[in-house]
Each structure stands twice: as C-alpha cells, then as structure tokens.
Amino acid sequence: MQLDDRSNCLLQEVITNPGIKNKDLEEKYGLSRRQIGYSFDKINDWLEINNLPRIERTRQGLFIVNPILFTSLHAEKEKAFTNQYLPSDIERAEMIVLLLLSRNEELSLFHFTSALDVSKNTILNDLKIAQNLIEPYKLKIHYSRQHGYSIEGNEFQKRKLLINVIQKILEMYNGQVWIQKLANITKEEIQNLHEQIEKVESKLNLKFTDEKMESMPYILSFVLRRIKQGKIINSFHIHYDELSDTKEYKATEELLYNWGDIPTEERLFVTLQLLTTNVSSSELLTEETIPDLIQAVDEMLRLFEKMACIVLQDKEQLLHKILLHVKPAYYRIKYKLTISNPLQETVSNEFKELHHLVKKSTKPLSDLIGSEIPESESTYLTMLLGGWLSRQGDSIHHKTKALVVCPKGVSVSRLMQSNLKELFPEFIFLDALSVREFQQYNLDYDVVFSPVFLQTKKKLFIVRSFLQKEEKYRLRKQVLQDLHGYMPSDIDVDIVLDIIEKHTVIQNKQALMKELQQYFTNNQSSSIKQQPETTGKPNLSELITPETISLHPAVSSWEEAIRLGAQPLLENESITSSYVEAMIKQYDMSDPYIIIGPNLAIPHASPEDGVNEVAMSLLRLEEGVDFAKDHPINIVVIIAARDKQQHLRALMQLTRLAVCKEDIDAIIQAKSAEEVHEIIEKYSVE
C-alpha cells in the first residue's frame, strides 16, 4: 500500500509541526474535517503495515505522535512517495457499483479492468466485495453472456445505493475526478447543476452544507440519467399530498423545467433529495408541512434535561440548531432514505452514556414520525447535544451515573428507580435492569442500587425494593458519605420560606418552594429535610370501593380500557375528562412503565392534569387487552394522586397484591365488585 498525495502531505505536516491542530490543517489545505479524518485513517493503515505506531487525535484536535515516527520517517523523506493513488479493494468495489448504475451499455470484465487498471483476478475478487456491499439493499449482481454484468432489484433501492456510493467515492482522494472518469460526466454539466442548486438555495432561503453541495449535482446528474434511460421508479410509497405543497417541490419544478416530461413519482423523488439534504442555516425553523415538529423537539430536549439532570442554556438557539438537522432527518426516516453516519462508531464509543440518554429522549420525535429513530440519525443528535454541553461547560461525565438492578421483574425495578430518582435527583439513572441484563451491561456507571448482592467493581448499595421514610433518609446520608466523604446537613425549606416571607412578598409560594427544593437538592453539600408525613393516608380498600370497581367482559383497546376504568372517578368528580386524556397521551406501549405485575396496570398522569381529590378505581376484564406486546392486562387500576404522599400507602399495598398470582387470579374470576373488594381488604393494613 502506498500513500496518496494528500495523505502524504498531511503526514509530513504533522511530523514537521506536531503542535498543529486539526482546524489548522482544514484552513491550510482547504479540507473538511471528514476529509482529514479519512486521510488519517489511511495514514494509520499505512503506518501499521510498516510496523510503525499510529497517530492518535485528541478531542481538542491535537495530534499525538509517537517519537519513533520522527526518527523513522525522517529517513523516508529520502524516498520518493508515489504520486499515483491506488484505491483499496472496498473503494474499487464501490467504483464497480457506480459503473453498473451509471452506464447503459453492456459491461464485461474488460470494462472493469480497463477503468480501474487492475487484473482480471482482482476484479473477480472486487465483484464479490461489491455483492456484499449491495446485499443490505436487497440487490444482486447478475451476469449473462448476452448482457454482461448488471444489478438486479428494486429501482428505489438502486437509487439509495447510488446516493450512498456517490458520497463514499467523493470522500476518496480525487473522488470527483474518479466519478467524472467512470461515469463520463463533464465538469460543465456538474457546474451547471451546481449553479441551479444555488438558485434553489436562494429560493428556499437556506444554505445547504458544503458536503451536500458537493454531492447533490452528481446525485441529480445520475438520477436524471437513469430517468432518460427509462429506469423509472414505478410503485412509490411517497405521499403526493404531503410533498406537493412544500417549497422544495416548487423548487424541483424549476430545477427540472428544461428536462422534458418527467413523471410525478420522479419529481417527488427529486423533491425528497432537497428535503432530506442537511442545511447549515435557514431563516425559518420549520414549515406547516410538518405540524408539531417544534413541539416534538422541545419535548425531546425537556426529556433529555430530565434524564441527564442538566439544564440546557440558550434553549431557543439550540432548538433552532436541532431543527436544521431534524427537518431533513424527518423525511429521511419516514421514507427510508437514511444512510450510514461515518462518525457513528466514534460517537457511540466516545460518548456511550450521552448517546444512550439521547436515544431514550427521542421518543417524542419517533412518535411524530411514526418510526424508530435510526442509529445514524441519533448519532447526529448526540453530536449536537454533546457539542452544546461542552460549549456551556457541562458534561454528564462529571455526574454520578446510577443503575437499579432488581430480580423481581420490570415493574418492581421501575418502582425502585422512581423512588430512588426522587431521593437522588442529582444522579443520572441510566437504566432499571434485571440481574441478567446487568451482567451484560456495557455502559459506564458509578453506583448500583439493588436488593441483592451483585458482582461489580463499582459502588454497590443493597436496598430494599420498598423503602420507608427513615430508610430513605439513612440511605441518602450513607450514599453521599461514601461517594463524597461528607454527611449532608438538613435544610428545612419551610423555615427558609418563612425567612423569605418576613422580608418580601411571595407571589407564588408553591413554585418558589419547588425551585428551592431543586436548588438545595442539586447542591451536593446539603439535603432537604423532608416534610413530615401527613396523617390520614388512606388504605387501598378505602380508595378502591365497590362503587369504584367495574366488571366487564372485554374491550377493543388499551385506550378504551383506560376510559372505561376512569368512568367511576369521572362520575364522582374525583377527576376531570382532561385527566383521562392525559393518561392516554402519556402512555407509551414500547415503555410499559404502568404495568406493575402480571395482568395488572396502573394508568396515571400528573395532579395538574385534572385531579380534584386522591382516588382510585378498578376495572376487571374477563378477556385481557394488550397494554404492550405480549402483556395482556385483565386488571386496570386508575390512580389519581393529589400530591406525592397521600396515595403512597395504598400504592404499596397494591404492589404487594400485584405479585400474588393467587389473588390476581381470584379477582379475574370474581363474580361481583364485593368479591373483588374482599380480596383488596386483605392487603389494606399498614
């Protein structure tokens, strides 16, 4: 293997000037960060082949050069590095795919050996690699004596493959020259399309990224060539109504004005290329064509803040930045046009925990799009949020990361996690896991809470599944003492409020108390003295009475189960109709946190969503309804809580009932509300 000119030049620069930064190289040689990264991958491959140490790069863009290289490579200056670039076998395979998708004539081995200047045996090996490259697209390389080599399969998949291959070859050294040579494209044609795309930028009031501006003329050229060759997309899952009203569709009409009669499906496909292209700036956050996008991104950021225990600064500005990425990503995900992200593996390895939290926070986006967010797209979001946190001098690396591990099932694990989150709001709780899941867990963490002993090198705190008030207080002191070496002093928020009230007028006492609690809890030198528990916490049998128990044979959906189960509480005015809608809106079937045991679910929402007084109701179904995949539920208990305290005794009693299969089965078989209530009374003791 020999180095190309660009890689050789960069290597000599770093050896001569080891203090140079990545950004300096970008400016000096007019290269993008990705191009430099690509070259250093090649340099390190070359160094390894020559048994020399690799050149490493830091997060700050500095280069770490082993002293051995200064001595070894000084002698190499005497040798002449070749000016001829030799593509790797994968790069040749990508070029073969490009030839097959761009040429209309019959292609033989001779065409490939002539174009790539390698032997027949090398090409035969490259064809096998090319087949592996196209298999994910459900395409196949076919050969016949009459027609030579061709790619068989769905035209839409061929277009996706073509776009991916173009972008890969452009990342190579002299990539543009290779494409123009292999596909017989003139510089004039590319320049003409480039100018037309710049007009589109002006019309849409946005700026595409430099990387996309480089690839789009080639993509359009190849797409138009295939249309002329009669290789048309026939059946298409693109919705005309969704795209035809966009500014991008109108821009496409102008772009294709001189290209004759082009089918509607193809116009929509070109529109998608504009819609899915990343932009570096835009005057508009979004359009009416994607309703609720801003709200979904805002909810995503709030969810991330909650899970990462971080307050994002200048959130409006960050929202705008993310929308620039999310709008094209919306169409890429929806229409299955996502491609691999070259930084995916790097980001996943370097920012594993941050990436994990970002993926968990993308639920509002996936709900809006109707599809899971692919790894390549969530990687970009991790990069954006990671960069923003660095800018504001914040990082999850400095926060305590905790796990909850419980052998008693998902429901108890989640209940434990919820209680511990309240007790340690300054911790990031990454996951609630089973013991087996914990044994295979590969993210970094600092603390584990579990009711059982676990093999771990990190801090392990053995805690009961259900903690009483005094146990919580002792646990917090113990954990902070072990982690930080101090005992937190007590701060009584009520006393602080009394002092403030002596000297000023408090306009919203409840909001002020909430903010003070959050501030004091996040300050690691103190802990909040909890409010004394109020007396009069009702037992389970006092909340679930025969009047709030209803028995039905079956329902058509989990939504209907929630509405039917909540009916007694609506009738006695414990809740409002808005509370019912909030329960339905907040529930996520992919994350069934409300399922606390086999056959039992506890739908609930926040007190401010419409709770008039603490209450519970129970719906018993003879035939279970799915609240999650493979989770049929026969017993639905609606919980309406006024605060975080009053319903807890009843909830603990209900949790004990949930793990008793005999009594759960008895409720499912019960013939009357009174029979159900008798079973509940067994658990209604302190």
XYZ file of C-alpha atoms in Angstrom:
686
model
C 0.000 0.000 0.000
C 1.257 3.467 -0.891
C 0.051 6.820 0.382
C -1.759 9.257 -1.897
C -0.516 12.853 -2.247
C -2.951 14.335 0.236
C -2.255 11.760 2.962
C 1.495 12.023 2.413
C 1.312 15.832 2.638
C -0.697 15.711 5.881
C 1.672 13.135 7.389
C 4.720 15.271 6.638
C 2.947 18.350 8.054
C 2.207 16.630 11.382
C 5.735 15.186 11.625
C 7.282 18.579 10.866
C 4.851 20.511 13.090
C 3.438 18.152 15.771
C 1.722 21.031 17.608
C -0.581 21.745 14.651
C -4.315 21.314 15.210
C -6.951 19.635 13.049
C -8.565 23.035 12.457
C -5.241 24.454 11.240
C -4.975 21.673 8.646
C -8.539 22.378 7.483
C -7.726 26.045 6.870
C -4.267 25.500 5.396
C -5.262 22.831 2.868
C -8.912 23.773 2.281
C -10.136 20.379 3.511
C -13.163 19.371 5.543
C -12.846 17.655 8.920
C -14.171 14.454 7.354
C -11.594 14.521 4.541
C -8.781 14.943 7.073
C -10.219 12.107 9.163
C -10.383 9.912 6.069
C -6.743 10.674 5.228
C -5.530 9.894 8.744
C -7.359 6.560 8.633
C -5.290 5.791 5.523
C -2.109 7.106 7.165
C -2.634 4.858 10.183
C -3.304 1.845 7.933
C -0.023 2.592 6.129
C 1.843 3.003 9.423
C 0.539 -0.338 10.730
C 1.577 -2.116 7.512
C 5.055 -0.684 8.024
C 5.065 -1.748 11.721
C 5.010 1.851 12.926
C 2.862 3.332 15.756
C -0.422 5.036 14.846
C -1.042 8.781 15.119
C -3.812 9.473 17.638
C -6.023 12.555 17.857
C -7.438 14.186 20.990
C -10.922 15.678 21.369
C -9.323 19.124 21.168
C -7.982 18.351 17.665
C -4.341 17.870 18.664
C -2.190 15.047 17.289
C -0.308 12.557 19.486
C 2.806 11.481 17.573
C 4.996 8.689 18.907
C 8.703 9.825 18.998
C 9.629 6.729 16.970
C 7.908 8.286 13.948
C 10.175 11.338 13.923
C 13.230 9.114 13.534
C 11.694 6.522 11.204
C 10.013 8.935 8.817
C 12.977 11.273 8.551
C 14.722 8.554 6.509
C 11.583 8.130 4.412
C 11.940 11.710 3.165
C 14.817 10.443 1.084
C 12.425 8.119 -0.734
C 10.017 9.429 -3.339
C 6.387 8.816 -2.403
C 4.398 7.811 -5.436
C 2.011 10.302 -6.964
C -0.252 7.520 -8.149
C -3.242 6.806 -5.936
C -4.099 3.110 -5.501
C -7.696 2.571 -4.325
C -8.378 -0.134 -1.738
C -10.440 -3.229 -2.609
C -13.564 -1.722 -0.956
C -13.093 1.528 -2.891
C -12.754 -0.441 -6.162
C -15.932 -2.370 -5.279
C -17.767 0.950 -4.804
C -16.458 2.132 -8.194
C -17.727 -1.077 -9.826
C -21.179 -0.414 -8.334
C -21.034 3.139 -9.704
C -20.152 1.816 -13.175
C -23.030 -0.673 -13.070
C -25.545 2.011 -12.047
C -24.347 4.742 -14.409
C -23.583 3.002 -17.721
C -26.242 1.840 -20.165
C -24.015 -0.371 -22.323
C -23.093 -3.994 -21.673
C -20.312 -4.210 -19.092
C -17.733 -7.010 -19.116
C -14.633 -7.803 -17.067
C -12.649 -5.911 -19.682
C -14.553 -2.679 -18.889
C -13.721 -3.022 -15.186
C -10.037 -3.945 -15.650
C -9.605 -1.087 -18.124
C -11.362 1.512 -15.953
C -9.586 0.549 -12.701
C -6.262 -0.602 -14.193
C -6.089 -3.879 -12.269
C -6.001 -7.562 -13.231
C -8.944 -9.803 -14.088
C -8.497 -11.837 -10.876
C -8.512 -8.642 -8.792
C -11.788 -7.577 -10.424
C -13.364 -11.006 -9.773
C -12.486 -10.607 -6.096
C -13.790 -6.995 -6.095
C -17.098 -8.184 -7.585
C -17.595 -10.452 -4.541
C -16.978 -7.467 -2.240
C -19.402 -5.391 -4.344
C -22.094 -8.056 -3.892
C -21.623 -7.873 -0.114
C -21.975 -4.079 -0.303
C -25.314 -4.214 -2.113
C -26.921 -7.092 -0.192
C -28.397 -4.790 2.521
C -30.334 -3.104 -0.315
C -31.762 -6.496 -1.417
C -29.986 -6.157 -4.778
C -27.896 -8.682 -6.708
C -25.107 -8.506 -9.281
C -26.135 -10.640 -12.273
C -24.044 -11.822 -15.244
C -25.106 -13.147 -18.635
C -23.067 -13.615 -21.799
C -25.607 -11.637 -23.774
C -25.960 -8.589 -21.497
C -22.795 -8.719 -19.364
C -22.869 -7.542 -15.723
C -25.839 -5.690 -14.215
C -27.512 -5.009 -10.871
C -30.954 -6.553 -10.432
C -33.618 -5.412 -7.989
C -35.970 -2.618 -6.988
C -35.246 0.768 -8.599
C -35.857 2.700 -5.374
C -33.221 0.560 -3.627
C -30.819 1.157 -6.536
C -31.269 4.914 -6.060
C -30.487 4.644 -2.342
C -27.389 2.584 -3.174
C -26.332 5.062 -5.860
C -26.572 8.048 -3.478
C -24.563 6.219 -0.825
C -21.836 5.152 -3.293
C -21.510 8.676 -4.736
C -20.955 10.120 -1.277
C -18.411 7.416 -0.409
C -16.377 7.964 -3.597
C -16.419 11.756 -3.137
C -14.718 11.211 0.233
C -11.815 9.498 -1.554
C -8.749 11.370 -2.715
C -9.614 12.911 -6.112
C -13.113 11.470 -5.743
C -14.659 13.964 -8.171
C -12.126 13.029 -10.850
C -12.879 9.325 -10.377
C -16.646 9.851 -10.726
C -16.269 12.028 -13.822
C -13.933 9.447 -15.389
C -16.030 6.355 -14.543
C -19.408 7.831 -15.495
C -18.319 10.073 -18.410
C -19.660 13.215 -16.709
C -18.248 16.579 -17.762
C -17.210 19.335 -15.377
C -19.537 21.677 -17.269
C -22.576 19.503 -16.531
C -21.740 19.394 -12.812
C -21.083 23.145 -12.721
C -24.427 23.826 -14.406
C -26.305 21.699 -11.835
C -24.329 23.345 -9.021
C -25.483 26.792 -10.177
C -29.089 25.607 -10.386
C -28.913 24.249 -6.818
C -27.545 27.587 -5.623
C -30.657 29.208 -7.139
C -32.748 26.709 -5.166
C -30.910 27.786 -2.002
C -31.813 31.384 -2.720
C -35.444 30.494 -3.395
C -35.768 28.444 -0.202
C -33.870 30.990 1.956
C -31.416 28.405 3.262
C -27.844 27.202 2.871
C -27.033 23.545 2.268
C -23.913 22.176 3.953
C -20.724 22.241 1.844
C -20.638 18.461 1.848
C -24.157 18.234 0.395
C -23.474 20.964 -2.147
C -20.598 18.835 -3.408
C -22.634 15.625 -3.762
C -26.047 16.947 -4.916
C -25.042 17.851 -8.510
C -23.678 14.327 -9.007
C -26.764 12.732 -7.428
C -29.097 14.773 -9.655
C -26.990 14.013 -12.726
C -27.182 10.253 -12.131
C -30.901 10.326 -11.275
C -31.707 12.271 -14.455
C -29.530 9.894 -16.472
C -31.435 6.861 -15.168
C -34.760 8.547 -15.940
C -33.591 9.164 -19.549
C -32.557 5.506 -19.772
C -36.126 4.510 -18.860
C -35.182 3.240 -15.405
C -38.190 4.749 -13.662
C -39.488 4.364 -10.119
C -42.934 2.866 -10.670
C -44.506 1.953 -7.341
C -43.685 4.544 -4.698
C -44.652 4.986 -1.053
C -44.215 8.765 -1.159
C -47.368 10.743 -0.380
C -48.020 13.306 -3.103
C -50.210 15.457 -0.860
C -47.503 15.697 1.809
C -44.746 16.832 -0.568
C -46.534 18.726 -3.340
C -47.282 21.737 -1.109
C -43.681 22.186 0.007
C -41.373 24.930 -1.257
C -38.950 22.155 -2.218
C -41.477 20.695 -4.673
C -41.891 24.096 -6.352
C -38.101 24.431 -6.499
C -37.917 20.976 -8.104
C -40.338 22.097 -10.801
C -37.954 24.938 -11.674
C -34.919 22.660 -11.435
C -36.413 20.177 -13.917
C -38.003 22.782 -16.224
C -35.612 22.108 -19.123
C -35.524 18.336 -18.730
C -38.717 17.499 -20.585
C -41.573 15.290 -19.414
C -40.568 13.738 -16.091
C -43.090 11.508 -14.224
C -44.648 12.770 -10.993
C -43.001 9.985 -8.968
C -39.594 11.142 -10.168
C -40.387 14.763 -9.354
C -41.311 13.647 -5.849
C -38.056 11.700 -5.606
C -36.014 14.779 -6.552
C -38.084 16.818 -4.055
C -37.077 14.310 -1.409
C -33.406 14.870 -2.256
C -33.896 18.556 -1.415
C -35.976 17.843 1.680
C -33.509 15.290 3.062
C -30.415 17.401 2.451
C -28.738 18.795 5.572
C -28.673 22.580 5.830
C -26.193 24.817 7.661
C -28.567 27.759 8.058
C -32.180 28.721 7.418
C -34.400 31.733 8.046
C -37.299 29.517 9.092
C -37.388 26.989 11.889
C -39.906 24.754 10.137
C -42.969 24.800 7.926
C -46.608 23.998 8.320
C -45.878 20.893 6.228
C -44.568 19.160 9.379
C -47.076 20.018 12.098
C -45.900 19.686 15.722
C -42.204 19.339 14.805
C -41.086 22.212 17.049
C -43.173 20.830 19.910
C -41.691 17.326 19.444
C -38.109 18.664 19.511
C -38.914 20.824 22.545
C -40.343 17.787 24.367
C -37.241 15.809 23.393
C -34.980 18.451 24.949
C -37.067 18.568 28.137
C -36.907 14.769 28.394
C -33.136 14.877 27.894
C -32.741 17.532 30.613
C -34.773 15.403 32.997
C -32.810 12.201 32.339
C -29.364 13.858 32.217
C -30.019 16.106 35.257
C -28.831 19.059 33.174
C -30.342 22.463 32.398
C -29.682 23.397 28.757
C -28.715 27.035 28.324
C -29.935 29.202 25.401
C -32.500 26.546 24.596
C -34.167 28.543 21.815
C -30.873 28.746 19.949
C -30.257 25.020 20.464
C -33.804 24.255 19.309
C -33.129 26.123 16.064
C -29.851 24.224 15.526
C -31.510 20.854 16.070
C -34.415 21.728 13.767
C -31.928 22.396 10.953
C -30.931 18.748 11.274
C -34.294 17.272 12.240
C -36.358 18.598 9.330
C -34.353 16.735 6.641
C -33.985 13.793 9.040
C -37.799 13.624 9.323
C -38.105 12.891 5.603
C -35.052 10.596 5.559
C -36.513 8.437 8.325
C -40.066 8.484 7.049
C -39.106 7.488 3.510
C -36.304 5.067 4.454
C -33.537 7.221 2.942
C -31.163 7.222 5.894
C -27.561 6.350 5.162
C -24.707 5.327 7.434
C -23.034 8.022 9.508
C -19.218 7.775 9.240
C -18.893 9.127 12.796
C -21.417 6.651 14.193
C -18.916 4.240 15.724
C -16.669 7.017 17.054
C -19.530 8.856 18.768
C -21.026 5.631 20.135
C -17.692 4.627 21.675
C -16.578 8.024 22.976
C -19.944 9.224 24.288
C -21.681 5.945 25.100
C -23.662 7.199 28.080
C -24.616 10.511 26.450
C -25.677 8.650 23.292
C -27.738 6.254 25.424
C -29.614 9.150 27.072
C -30.127 10.939 23.738
C -31.651 7.805 22.191
C -34.003 7.422 25.158
C -35.087 11.063 24.819
C -36.004 10.821 21.100
C -39.380 9.233 21.845
C -41.404 12.410 21.039
C -39.702 12.514 17.600
C -40.271 8.841 16.866
C -43.936 9.266 17.886
C -44.310 12.164 15.440
C -42.598 10.354 12.550
C -44.213 7.007 13.301
C -40.886 5.189 13.165
C -37.898 4.475 15.408
C -35.002 6.944 15.073
C -32.137 5.091 13.307
C -28.708 4.918 14.925
C -27.170 7.160 12.247
C -29.675 9.969 12.962
C -29.458 9.688 16.768
C -25.665 9.911 16.373
C -26.028 13.378 14.808
C -28.287 14.429 17.692
C -25.678 13.179 20.179
C -23.015 15.249 18.398
C -25.215 18.360 18.537
C -26.135 17.975 22.205
C -22.606 16.919 23.185
C -21.171 19.999 21.477
C -23.740 22.225 23.175
C -22.947 20.810 26.614
C -19.217 21.342 26.009
C -19.929 24.927 24.998
C -21.826 25.628 28.221
C -19.107 23.859 30.236
C -21.350 20.969 31.279
C -20.946 17.230 30.936
C -22.678 14.082 32.127
C -19.213 12.591 32.684
C -18.961 14.628 35.902
C -22.327 13.496 37.220
C -22.959 10.344 39.244
C -24.430 7.678 36.957
C -26.590 5.085 38.679
C -28.255 1.770 37.849
C -31.136 -0.027 39.526
C -30.896 -3.828 39.369
C -33.766 -5.944 40.651
C -34.529 -9.662 40.164
C -38.248 -9.146 40.821
C -39.232 -8.007 37.317
C -39.680 -4.836 35.308
C -42.488 -3.383 37.406
C -40.648 -3.526 40.744
C -37.416 -2.301 39.096
C -39.199 0.738 37.706
C -40.895 1.471 41.021
C -37.487 1.264 42.742
C -35.974 3.555 40.108
C -38.785 6.080 40.518
C -38.315 6.204 44.320
C -34.529 6.447 44.081
C -34.768 9.221 41.462
C -36.763 11.274 43.955
C -34.219 10.513 46.675
C -31.183 11.329 44.478
C -32.348 13.947 41.938
C -28.709 14.922 41.274
C -27.903 11.416 39.941
C -28.394 10.229 36.373
C -30.304 6.939 36.459
C -29.282 5.221 33.243
C -31.479 2.116 33.417
C -33.549 -0.256 35.529
C -32.295 -3.776 34.784
C -32.738 -7.431 35.593
C -29.717 -9.268 37.008
C -29.035 -10.965 33.662
C -29.238 -7.641 31.811
C -26.834 -6.121 34.327
C -24.286 -8.910 33.737
C -24.137 -7.930 30.044
C -24.341 -4.136 30.547
C -21.575 -2.237 28.730
C -22.169 1.419 29.639
C -20.116 3.196 32.282
C -21.765 3.754 35.679
C -20.710 4.783 39.200
C -23.343 3.371 41.546
C -25.631 0.332 41.666
C -28.733 0.043 43.829
C -30.071 -3.499 44.268
C -31.914 -5.652 46.820
C -29.441 -8.495 46.075
C -25.648 -8.791 46.080
C -24.022 -8.313 42.655
C -20.506 -8.831 41.315
C -19.299 -5.324 40.426
C -16.181 -3.197 40.911
C -18.320 -0.073 41.343
C -20.155 1.149 44.437
C -22.981 -1.245 45.351
C -25.748 -0.255 47.784
C -28.070 -3.011 48.970
C -31.551 -1.532 49.356
C -34.999 -2.981 49.888
C -37.443 -2.843 46.986
C -39.743 -0.625 49.054
C -38.166 1.975 51.357
C -39.775 3.593 54.365
C -39.159 7.273 55.154
C -36.398 6.669 57.725
C -34.693 4.151 55.433
C -34.624 6.722 52.633
C -33.096 9.329 54.928
C -30.397 6.920 56.127
C -29.666 5.701 52.576
C -29.142 9.236 51.264
C -26.706 10.008 54.076
C -24.840 6.734 53.544
C -24.536 7.161 49.764
C -23.337 10.779 49.896
C -20.895 9.919 52.689
C -19.421 7.044 50.636
C -19.278 8.986 47.377
C -18.250 12.449 48.568
C -16.946 11.961 52.090
C -19.416 14.173 53.955
C -22.729 13.975 55.781
C -25.325 16.281 54.225
C -26.757 18.883 56.569
C -30.501 19.271 56.817
C -32.220 22.240 55.231
C -35.884 22.779 56.091
C -37.498 24.519 53.113
C -40.448 25.675 55.240
C -38.090 27.619 57.521
C -36.336 29.141 54.502
C -39.729 30.207 53.105
C -40.713 31.772 56.448
C -37.493 33.831 56.436
C -38.099 34.994 52.852
C -41.728 35.869 53.651
C -40.617 38.163 56.512
C -38.743 40.403 54.107
C -40.684 40.237 50.835
C -43.974 39.362 49.186
C -44.062 35.856 47.652
C -46.295 35.811 44.585
C -46.241 32.043 44.004
C -45.282 30.184 47.184
C -45.668 26.687 45.699
C -43.427 27.453 42.690
C -40.802 29.049 44.938
C -40.793 26.005 47.235
C -40.303 23.707 44.236
C -37.351 25.738 42.927
C -35.722 25.914 46.367
C -36.055 22.159 46.805
C -34.464 21.600 43.401
C -31.621 24.017 44.149
C -30.803 22.634 47.596
C -31.035 19.024 46.413
C -28.733 19.633 43.454
C -26.239 21.317 45.779
C -24.220 18.305 46.903
C -23.321 19.855 50.240
C -26.871 19.656 51.560
C -30.034 17.642 51.588
C -33.637 18.620 52.031
C -35.345 17.888 55.277
C -38.453 16.129 54.101
C -41.866 17.352 55.081
C -43.296 15.309 57.953
C -45.608 12.674 56.574
C -49.198 13.729 56.748
C -51.539 11.547 58.713
C -54.681 10.164 57.193
C -53.125 8.347 54.242
C -55.969 6.111 53.040
C -55.612 2.352 52.726
C -56.207 0.571 49.411
C -59.690 -0.618 50.414
C -60.699 2.950 51.307
C -59.829 4.209 47.816
C -60.984 1.204 45.797
C -64.548 0.600 46.977
C -67.365 -1.464 45.415
C -68.634 1.812 43.896
C -65.342 2.371 42.029
C -64.987 -1.265 40.889
C -66.425 -2.242 37.499
C -66.504 -5.680 35.850
C -66.620 -6.054 32.054
C -66.091 -8.965 29.668
C -63.680 -7.273 27.198
C -62.629 -4.048 25.463
C -61.228 -3.363 21.994
C -58.076 -1.450 23.030
C -56.000 -0.243 25.975
C -57.322 3.286 25.350
C -60.876 2.047 25.825
C -59.788 0.234 28.995
C -58.454 3.493 30.476
C -61.627 5.416 29.561
C -63.892 2.690 30.964
C -61.788 2.263 34.106
C -61.816 6.028 34.793
C -65.601 6.352 34.437
C -66.418 5.896 38.187
C -63.930 8.653 39.078
C -65.433 10.982 36.471
C -68.905 10.313 37.862
C -67.897 11.082 41.465
C -65.901 14.124 40.185
C -62.547 12.957 41.629
C -61.014 13.686 38.216
C -61.867 15.654 35.081
C -62.020 14.422 31.479
C -58.680 16.142 30.785
C -57.020 13.727 33.243
C -58.288 10.765 31.209
C -56.871 12.250 28.004
C -53.546 12.958 29.739
C -53.253 9.301 30.857
C -53.790 8.112 27.293
C -51.446 10.679 25.748
C -48.597 9.965 28.166
C -48.635 6.174 27.877
C -46.065 4.533 25.625
C -46.594 0.884 24.648
C -42.873 0.444 23.936
C -42.066 1.512 27.522
C -44.858 -0.046 29.621
C -43.914 1.534 32.951
C -47.511 1.348 34.231
C -47.524 -2.477 34.185
C -46.568 -3.361 37.774
C -47.269 -7.089 37.640
C -48.718 -9.885 35.506
C -52.223 -8.840 34.431
C -52.170 -5.521 36.341
C -51.633 -1.974 35.059
C -51.884 1.372 36.875
C -52.550 4.225 34.378
C -51.974 7.682 35.879
C -50.951 11.241 34.998
C -49.819 14.357 36.891
C -52.056 16.009 39.512
C -52.206 19.231 37.469
C -53.760 17.296 34.550
C -57.110 17.252 36.320
C -57.206 15.634 39.799
C -59.741 17.061 42.258
C -59.067 14.587 45.103
C -56.990 11.469 45.704
C -58.849 8.468 44.297
C -58.569 5.018 42.699
C -60.817 2.840 40.596
C -60.523 -0.746 39.346
C -61.636 -2.232 36.033
C -61.719 -6.057 35.787
C -61.757 -7.594 32.286
C -62.533 -11.267 31.695
C -60.517 -11.150 28.470
C -57.169 -9.350 28.722
C -56.234 -6.393 26.495
C -52.666 -5.659 25.319
C -51.031 -2.694 27.052
C -47.725 -3.754 25.479
C -46.522 -6.543 23.217
C -47.164 -9.891 24.949
C -48.587 -8.114 28.011
C -52.359 -8.814 28.182
C -53.909 -6.960 31.128
C -57.083 -8.046 32.968
C -56.955 -5.583 35.885
C -56.684 -1.824 35.312
C -56.348 0.396 38.400
C -56.697 4.119 37.683
C -54.681 6.211 40.149
C -55.460 9.894 40.715
C -52.909 11.447 43.079
C -53.169 14.960 44.506
C -49.519 15.008 45.654
C -46.550 12.662 46.107
C -47.645 11.444 49.553
C -51.325 10.744 50.066
C -51.675 7.742 47.753
C -48.386 6.018 48.655
C -49.742 3.685 51.349
C -52.438 2.406 49.003
C -49.904 2.081 46.186
C -47.564 -0.036 48.345
C -50.489 -2.269 49.297
C -51.452 -2.574 45.634
C -47.840 -3.503 44.762
C -47.988 -6.384 47.263
C -51.229 -7.548 45.669
C -49.669 -7.350 42.181
C -47.089 -10.062 42.961
C -49.615 -12.548 44.399
C -50.751 -14.690 41.451
C -53.421 -16.479 43.504
C -55.269 -13.284 44.465
C -54.848 -11.732 40.981
C -56.449 -14.871 39.502
C -59.224 -14.660 42.110
C -60.015 -11.061 41.061
C -60.118 -12.102 37.390
C -62.579 -14.913 38.267
C -64.690 -12.812 40.688
C -68.426 -12.561 40.031
C -69.097 -9.245 41.793
C -67.470 -5.992 42.883
C -67.944 -7.066 46.510
C -65.820 -10.213 45.941
C -63.033 -8.061 44.465
C -63.224 -5.683 47.436
C -62.899 -8.551 49.935
C -59.600 -9.566 48.304
C -58.363 -5.954 48.374
C -59.169 -5.679 52.093
C -56.610 -8.424 52.852
C -53.857 -6.023 51.736
C -55.277 -2.889 53.368
C -53.190 -2.973 56.501
C -50.155 -0.870 57.393
